């Protein structure tokens, strides 16, 4: 497994592989890798000759009061996760390599970011789309892999690729959960064991709402009320949002009369914000 820090080295290696006719899969990450990332890497490996994983905590997607400075980092463990899942190269640039001077040009998003985390984290998706565009231009992969835990991010990136004609296929991958059901996230490392137990209420609530919908409750206000009450049975929780949205447009729906996403963001003890979601596909 190769570790490169400069864009120049990365481009040289990719060109070599492409000249040999190799296909390139790309997994963009912010590091502190876990099994969720591992599953993206192994999926990429099953569909491509070479897999590149970027590790870059991107400052432009963090708001002023967010966790940029304390975002967890562990390159040694990341190397193990990448190589044990078949990754071939880690691209881990410094901030100065990616942003050598003040950036004046951004990729702006609209419509799909008018709800959920797009409202709660102003500027977040602009930062994501800007860095992902830069990474696509640097890596020039054939396929890129994103997890469905960040469902809105996946939808926005798919649309960006369509709108801006990026020559890359976007592959969405299923959420990976702990044995007990907590969606894996680098931010879970902020949680104590007790808080991890309490956080299981997120997945429980999503599954409960799925069952309610199956049993015939389709009114969104009613479902949201049931869901919020269930989350608040754990005393450490505060609901940032619980929404039921059209799976394609990310717009609120009034009734579950089409394919929807139930998405939530919950604060645990006011300090850690977790997101999770479930797709409800009409049979
Ligand atoms: O999902 C993430 O980890 C980040 O938003 C991404 C896509 C790597 C961009 O920084």
Coordinates of C-alpha atoms and ligand atoms in Angstrom, one line a residue:
X1 CA 0.0 0.0 0.0
X2 CA 1.3 3.4 -1.0
X3 CA 0.9 6.6 1.0
X4 CA 1.2 9.9 -0.9
X5 CA 0.8 13.4 0.4
X6 CA 1.2 15.6 -2.7
X7 CA -1.1 16.1 -5.6
X8 CA 1.8 15.7 -8.1
X9 CA 2.8 12.3 -6.7
X10 CA -0.8 11.1 -6.7
X11 CA -1.3 12.2 -10.3
X12 CA 1.9 10.4 -11.4
X13 CA 0.7 7.1 -9.8
X14 CA -2.8 7.4 -11.3
X15 CA -1.4 8.0 -14.7
X16 CA 0.9 5.0 -14.4
X17 CA -2.1 2.8 -13.5
X18 CA -4.3 4.2 -16.2
X19 CA -1.5 3.6 -18.8
X20 CA -1.6 0.0 -17.7
X21 CA -5.3 -0.1 -18.4
X22 CA -6.3 -0.3 -14.7
X23 CA -9.7 1.0 -13.5
X24 CA -9.6 3.3 -10.4
X25 CA -12.1 3.2 -7.5
X26 CA -12.1 6.1 -5.1
X27 CA -13.2 6.4 -1.5
X28 CA -13.1 10.0 -0.2
X29 CA -12.9 10.1 3.6
X30 CA -12.0 12.4 6.5
X31 CA -10.0 9.5 8.2
X32 CA -10.5 7.9 11.5
X33 CA -11.6 4.9 9.5
X34 CA -14.0 2.2 10.8
X35 CA -15.7 -0.8 9.3
X36 CA -18.1 1.4 7.5
X37 CA -15.2 2.9 5.5
X38 CA -13.8 -0.6 5.3
X39 CA -17.0 -1.8 3.5
X40 CA -16.7 1.1 1.0
X41 CA -13.1 0.2 0.3
X42 CA -13.8 -3.5 -0.2
X43 CA -16.7 -2.8 -2.4
X44 CA -14.5 -0.5 -4.5
X45 CA -11.9 -3.2 -4.7
X46 CA -14.5 -5.7 -5.9
X47 CA -15.3 -3.4 -8.8
X48 CA -12.0 -1.8 -9.7
X49 CA -8.3 -2.8 -10.3
X50 CA -6.9 -0.1 -8.0
X51 CA -8.5 1.6 -5.0
X52 CA -7.5 5.1 -3.8
X53 CA -8.7 6.3 -0.4
X54 CA -8.3 10.0 0.5
X55 CA -7.9 11.1 4.1
X56 CA -8.5 14.8 4.4
X57 CA -10.4 16.7 7.2
X58 CA -11.8 19.4 5.0
X59 CA -12.0 22.7 6.7
X60 CA -14.4 24.3 4.2
X61 CA -17.2 22.0 5.2
X62 CA -17.1 22.8 9.0
X63 CA -19.1 25.7 10.5
X64 CA -17.4 28.1 12.9
X65 CA -18.8 26.3 16.0
X66 CA -18.3 22.8 14.8
X67 CA -15.6 20.1 15.6
X68 CA -12.9 20.8 13.0
X69 CA -10.2 21.2 15.6
X70 CA -11.1 18.1 17.6
X71 CA -12.1 15.9 14.7
X72 CA -10.4 12.5 15.5
X73 CA -7.3 11.5 13.6
X74 CA -5.3 8.2 13.6
X75 CA -3.3 7.7 10.4
X76 CA -1.6 4.5 11.7
X77 CA -4.9 2.7 12.2
X78 CA -6.3 4.2 8.9
X79 CA -3.4 2.5 7.1
X80 CA -4.4 -0.8 8.6
X81 CA -8.1 -0.4 7.6
X82 CA -7.2 0.6 4.0
X83 CA -4.7 -2.3 3.5
X84 CA -6.9 -5.0 5.2
X85 CA -9.8 -4.1 2.9
X86 CA -7.7 -4.1 -0.3
X87 CA -7.0 -0.4 -0.7
X88 CA -3.9 0.3 -2.8
X89 CA -3.1 4.0 -2.1
X90 CA -3.9 6.6 0.6
X91 CA -3.9 10.2 -0.5
X92 CA -3.4 12.2 2.7
X93 CA -2.7 15.8 1.8
X94 CA -2.1 18.6 4.3
X95 CA -4.5 21.6 4.2
X96 CA -1.9 23.7 2.5
X97 CA -1.6 21.1 -0.4
X98 CA -5.4 21.3 -1.0
X99 CA -5.9 25.0 -0.3
X100 CA -2.5 26.7 -1.0
X101 CA -4.1 30.1 -1.0
X102 CA -7.5 31.6 0.0
X103 CA -10.1 29.9 -2.1
X104 CA -12.4 32.2 -4.2
X105 CA -14.2 29.5 -6.2
X106 CA -16.8 27.2 -4.7
X107 CA -19.3 24.6 -6.0
X108 CA -22.6 25.9 -4.7
X109 CA -25.5 23.6 -4.1
X110 CA -29.3 24.4 -4.1
X111 CA -32.7 22.7 -3.7
X112 CA -31.4 19.4 -2.4
X113 CA -29.8 21.2 0.5
X114 CA -32.9 23.2 1.5
X115 CA -33.7 20.7 4.2
X116 CA -32.2 18.4 6.9
X117 CA -28.5 19.0 7.4
X118 CA -28.5 21.6 4.7
X119 CA -30.4 24.0 6.9
X120 CA -28.8 23.0 10.1
X121 CA -25.3 23.3 8.8
X122 CA -25.2 26.3 6.5
X123 CA -22.3 26.2 4.0
X124 CA -21.6 22.5 4.8
X125 CA -22.6 21.1 1.4
X126 CA -20.9 23.9 -0.4
X127 CA -17.7 22.8 1.3
X128 CA -18.3 19.1 0.6
X129 CA -19.1 19.7 -3.1
X130 CA -16.0 22.0 -3.5
X131 CA -13.6 19.5 -1.9
X132 CA -15.2 16.5 -3.7
X133 CA -14.9 18.3 -7.0
X134 CA -11.2 19.1 -6.3
X135 CA -10.6 15.4 -5.3
X136 CA -12.4 14.2 -8.5
X137 CA -10.2 16.5 -10.6
X138 CA -7.1 15.3 -8.8
X139 CA -7.8 11.5 -8.7
X140 CA -9.9 11.2 -11.9
X141 CA -11.5 7.9 -10.7
X142 CA -13.8 5.7 -12.8
X143 CA -16.0 5.1 -9.8
X144 CA -16.5 6.8 -6.4
X145 CA -18.1 5.3 -3.3
X146 CA -20.2 7.1 -0.7
X147 CA -22.1 5.7 2.3
X148 CA -25.9 6.1 2.6
X149 CA -25.5 7.3 6.3
X150 CA -24.9 10.7 4.7
X151 CA -27.9 10.2 2.5
X152 CA -28.3 13.9 1.6
X153 CA -24.6 14.2 0.8
X154 CA -24.9 11.2 -1.6
X155 CA -28.0 12.8 -3.3
X156 CA -26.2 16.1 -3.6
X157 CA -23.0 14.6 -5.0
X158 CA -25.0 12.5 -7.6
X159 CA -26.7 15.7 -8.8
X160 CA -23.5 17.6 -8.9
X161 CA -21.9 14.9 -11.0
X162 CA -24.9 15.0 -13.4
X163 CA -25.0 18.9 -13.4
X164 CA -21.3 19.4 -13.9
X165 CA -20.6 16.4 -16.2
X166 CA -18.0 14.8 -14.0
X167 CA -16.9 11.6 -15.7
X168 CA -17.3 9.3 -12.7
X169 CA -19.8 6.8 -11.6
X170 CA -21.2 7.3 -8.1
X171 CA -21.9 4.2 -6.1
X172 CA -24.1 4.5 -2.9
X173 CA -23.3 1.9 -0.2
X174 CA -25.5 0.6 2.6
X175 CA -25.1 1.9 6.2
X176 CA -22.9 -0.3 8.4
X177 CA -24.0 -0.7 12.0
X178 CA -22.6 -2.1 15.2
X179 CA -24.0 -5.4 16.3
X180 CA -26.5 -3.5 18.4
X181 CA -27.6 -1.2 15.6
X182 CA -25.6 2.0 16.0
X183 CA -24.7 3.4 12.6
X184 CA -20.9 3.5 12.4
X185 CA -19.4 7.0 12.4
X186 CA -16.0 8.5 13.3
X187 CA -17.9 10.8 15.7
X188 CA -19.0 7.8 17.7
X189 CA -15.5 8.0 19.3
X190 CA -16.7 11.1 21.2
X191 CA -19.3 8.9 23.0
X192 CA -18.9 7.1 26.3
X193 CA -20.1 3.5 26.6
X194 CA -23.3 4.6 28.3
X195 CA -23.9 7.2 25.6
X196 CA -23.4 4.6 22.9
X197 CA -26.1 2.5 24.6
X198 CA -28.4 5.5 24.7
X199 CA -27.7 6.3 21.1
X200 CA -29.2 3.0 20.0
X201 CA -32.5 4.8 20.3
X202 CA -31.9 6.4 16.9
X203 CA -31.9 3.1 15.0
X204 CA -34.7 1.8 17.2
X205 CA -36.9 4.8 16.4
X206 CA -36.2 4.5 12.6
X207 CA -37.2 0.8 12.7
X208 CA -40.3 1.6 14.9
X209 CA -41.4 4.2 12.4
X210 CA -41.0 1.8 9.5
X211 CA -43.2 -0.7 11.3
X212 CA -45.8 2.1 12.0
X213 CA -45.9 2.9 8.3
X214 CA -46.3 -0.8 7.5
X215 CA -49.2 -1.0 9.9
X216 CA -50.9 1.8 8.0
X217 CA -50.0 5.1 9.7
X218 CA -49.0 7.5 6.9
X219 CA -49.6 10.9 8.4
X220 CA -46.1 12.5 8.8
X221 CA -47.0 14.8 11.7
X222 CA -48.3 11.8 13.6
X223 CA -45.2 9.7 12.8
X224 CA -42.8 12.5 13.7
X225 CA -44.5 13.0 17.0
X226 CA -44.3 9.3 17.8
X227 CA -40.6 9.2 16.7
X228 CA -39.6 12.3 18.7
X229 CA -41.3 11.0 21.8
X230 CA -39.5 7.7 21.5
X231 CA -36.1 9.5 21.1
X232 CA -36.7 11.6 24.2
X233 CA -37.3 8.5 26.3
X234 CA -33.4 8.5 26.6
X235 CA -32.6 11.4 28.9
X236 CA -29.3 12.4 27.2
X237 CA -31.0 13.1 23.8
X238 CA -32.1 16.3 22.1
X239 CA -33.7 16.1 18.7
X240 CA -32.1 18.4 16.1
X241 CA -34.5 17.2 13.5
X242 CA -36.6 14.2 12.6
X243 CA -38.1 14.4 9.1
X244 CA -39.8 12.3 6.5
X245 CA -38.8 13.5 3.0
X246 CA -39.2 12.6 -0.6
X247 CA -36.3 10.2 -1.3
X248 CA -35.4 12.0 -4.5
X249 CA -36.0 15.7 -3.8
X250 CA -35.3 15.7 0.0
X251 CA -38.5 17.8 0.3
X252 CA -40.9 17.4 3.3
X253 CA -43.9 15.2 2.6
X254 CA -47.2 15.4 4.4
X255 CA -48.2 11.7 3.8
X256 CA -46.1 8.7 3.2
X257 CA -47.5 8.1 -0.3
X258 CA -44.3 7.6 -2.2
X259 CA -40.7 6.4 -1.5
X260 CA -39.4 8.4 1.4
X261 CA -36.4 8.8 3.7
X262 CA -36.8 9.1 7.4
X263 CA -33.8 11.1 8.5
X264 CA -32.8 12.3 11.9
X265 CA -30.1 14.2 13.7
X266 CA -29.9 13.9 17.5
X267 CA -27.6 15.5 20.1
X268 CA -26.3 13.3 22.8
X269 CA -25.7 15.2 26.0
X270 CA -25.5 18.4 24.0
X271 CA -22.0 17.5 22.8
X272 CA -22.2 14.9 20.0
X273 CA -24.5 15.3 17.0
X274 CA -25.4 11.9 15.4
X275 CA -27.3 11.4 12.1
X276 CA -29.0 8.3 10.9
X277 CA -31.7 7.4 8.3
X278 CA -33.8 4.7 6.8
X279 CA -35.2 4.3 3.3
X280 CA -38.9 3.4 3.0
X281 CA -39.5 2.0 -0.5
X282 CA -43.1 1.3 -1.5
X283 CA -43.6 -2.2 -2.6
Ligands
LIG1 O1 -18.4 12.1 4.1 C1 -17.2 12.5 4.3 O2 -16.4 12.0 5.0 C2 -16.9 13.9 3.7 O3 -18.0 14.7 3.7 C3 -16.2 13.8 2.4 C4 -17.1 13.2 1.3 C5 -14.9 12.9 2.5 C6 -15.8 15.2 1.9 O4 -14.9 15.8 2.8

